[in-house]
Amino acid sequence: MDIEHIRKICVTGAGQMGAQIAIQAALSGFNVALHDVNAEQLEKAVSGNRKHLDRRVAKGKMAAEDVEAAFARLVPTTSLEEACRDADFVIEAVVEILDVKREVFQRLEKLCPTRAIFATNSSYLGNSELASATERPDRVVNMHFFYPPLVMKLVEVVKGEATSDATVALTAEVARRLGKQPVVLHKELPGFLVNRILRAITNEAYFLLENGVASFEDIDRACEMGLNHPLGPFKLGDFSGLDIGYEARLENFRKTGNPEDRPAASLERRVKRGDLGRKSGRGFYDYSTDPPSPTED
Ligand SMILES: NC(=O)c1ccc[n+]([C@@H]2O[C@H](COP(=O)([O-])OP(=O)(O)OC[C@H]3O[C@@H](n4cnc5c(N)ncnc54)[C@H](O)[C@@H]3O)[C@@H](O)[C@H]2O)c1
């Protein structure tokens, strides 16, 4: 199968990621079925997409006819059977629970044409864990988008133990057709590329802070002005939510038991106080001032 044979894309899971991936695919000219088990979630997905795209039309960034044409190509449904009918390519974006994803892949196997490729948008699970629930492991791949997928350009494509080179190449081409820039991982590795690099930088930033080498605001400045990062690691932590970073580190520490993986004390104290970053108004920085000011620990 080559890219010209991919006409219909099925996106299953219409949450934060799936909803925008689906409309991006429709805007790129594909026929799209957007599936979710929850009808309300589907309505939310459509109205959310409408809001985003109406804003782009109002700003003159997009033509109203193109947006209407995309909505005409997108069919929301709670029937997986209908969504899978004639699907050439499936993007799975359901909740990050292995058993749920494996069950979805088992159902996809039964309902989709044999030619269809199954791509998972999972943030952490390698596709091999899902491929074994199907009879087409050579056509199962990771296709990892970034939030918000209507805006973020990068897609990580990961080759699993059994993924064929043809599947990797075709998935990268689908990403390009969606207006994205694919990067290919030749092996499965937890965290893929971006989250591994981010974790390495963040771990070093906490090491420097906890050891009294520099203040967090100077570490942020160093990354912004010396490496040209748009946000230093502590500002980025505030932006994504300190609780998210804390929970991920705690989970990793529980797995490895390595004291070096324990969440940093300066992070833990803030999370326990409810200082979660921008969303709570205060994290490493205080967002009640303009510009935000560094907080005392
Ligand atoms: N949010 C992010 O920043 C982000 C970024 C990259 C990748 N991801 C990955 O994308 C996937 C989805 O994440 P999200 O943030 O969109 O989650 P979300 O909770 O917003 O959406 C998940 C959706 O899956 C639906 N769902 C649950 N079980 C289902 C089933 N059996 N069949 C069909 N739909 C089902 C839920 O109703 C919900 O609408 C996860 O694997 C996550 O790791 C998330």
Coordinates of C-alpha atoms in Angstrom, one line a residue, residues 2 18 32 42 53 57 78 82 102 122 137 142 149 151 167 176 182-183 187-188 199 232 240 257 276 285 290 296:
D2 CA 1.3 3.5 -0.7
G18 CA -7.9 12.4 19.1
V32 CA -12.1 10.6 8.7
L42 CA -17.7 13.2 20.5
L53 CA -11.1 26.7 13.5
V57 CA -11.1 31.9 10.0
T78 CA -19.9 5.7 18.7
E82 CA -18.8 1.9 11.3
R102 CA -5.1 -4.1 23.9
S122 CA 0.4 6.4 23.2
P137 CA 2.2 -7.0 13.9
N142 CA 3.7 4.3 17.2
P149 CA -1.9 18.4 17.7
V151 CA -0.5 23.4 16.4
T167 CA 4.8 0.6 7.7
R176 CA 3.8 14.7 6.3
P182 CA 8.0 13.0 11.4
V183 CA 11.1 11.8 13.2
K187 CA 13.9 1.0 18.3
E188 CA 11.3 1.2 21.0
R199 CA 13.8 14.3 31.3
G232 CA 13.8 27.2 30.9
S240 CA 2.7 21.9 32.1
G257 CA 13.7 2.1 43.4
L276 CA 1.1 23.5 40.8
Y285 CA 7.0 31.5 39.7
D290 CA 3.6 40.7 35.3
E296 CA 10.7 31.7 47.8

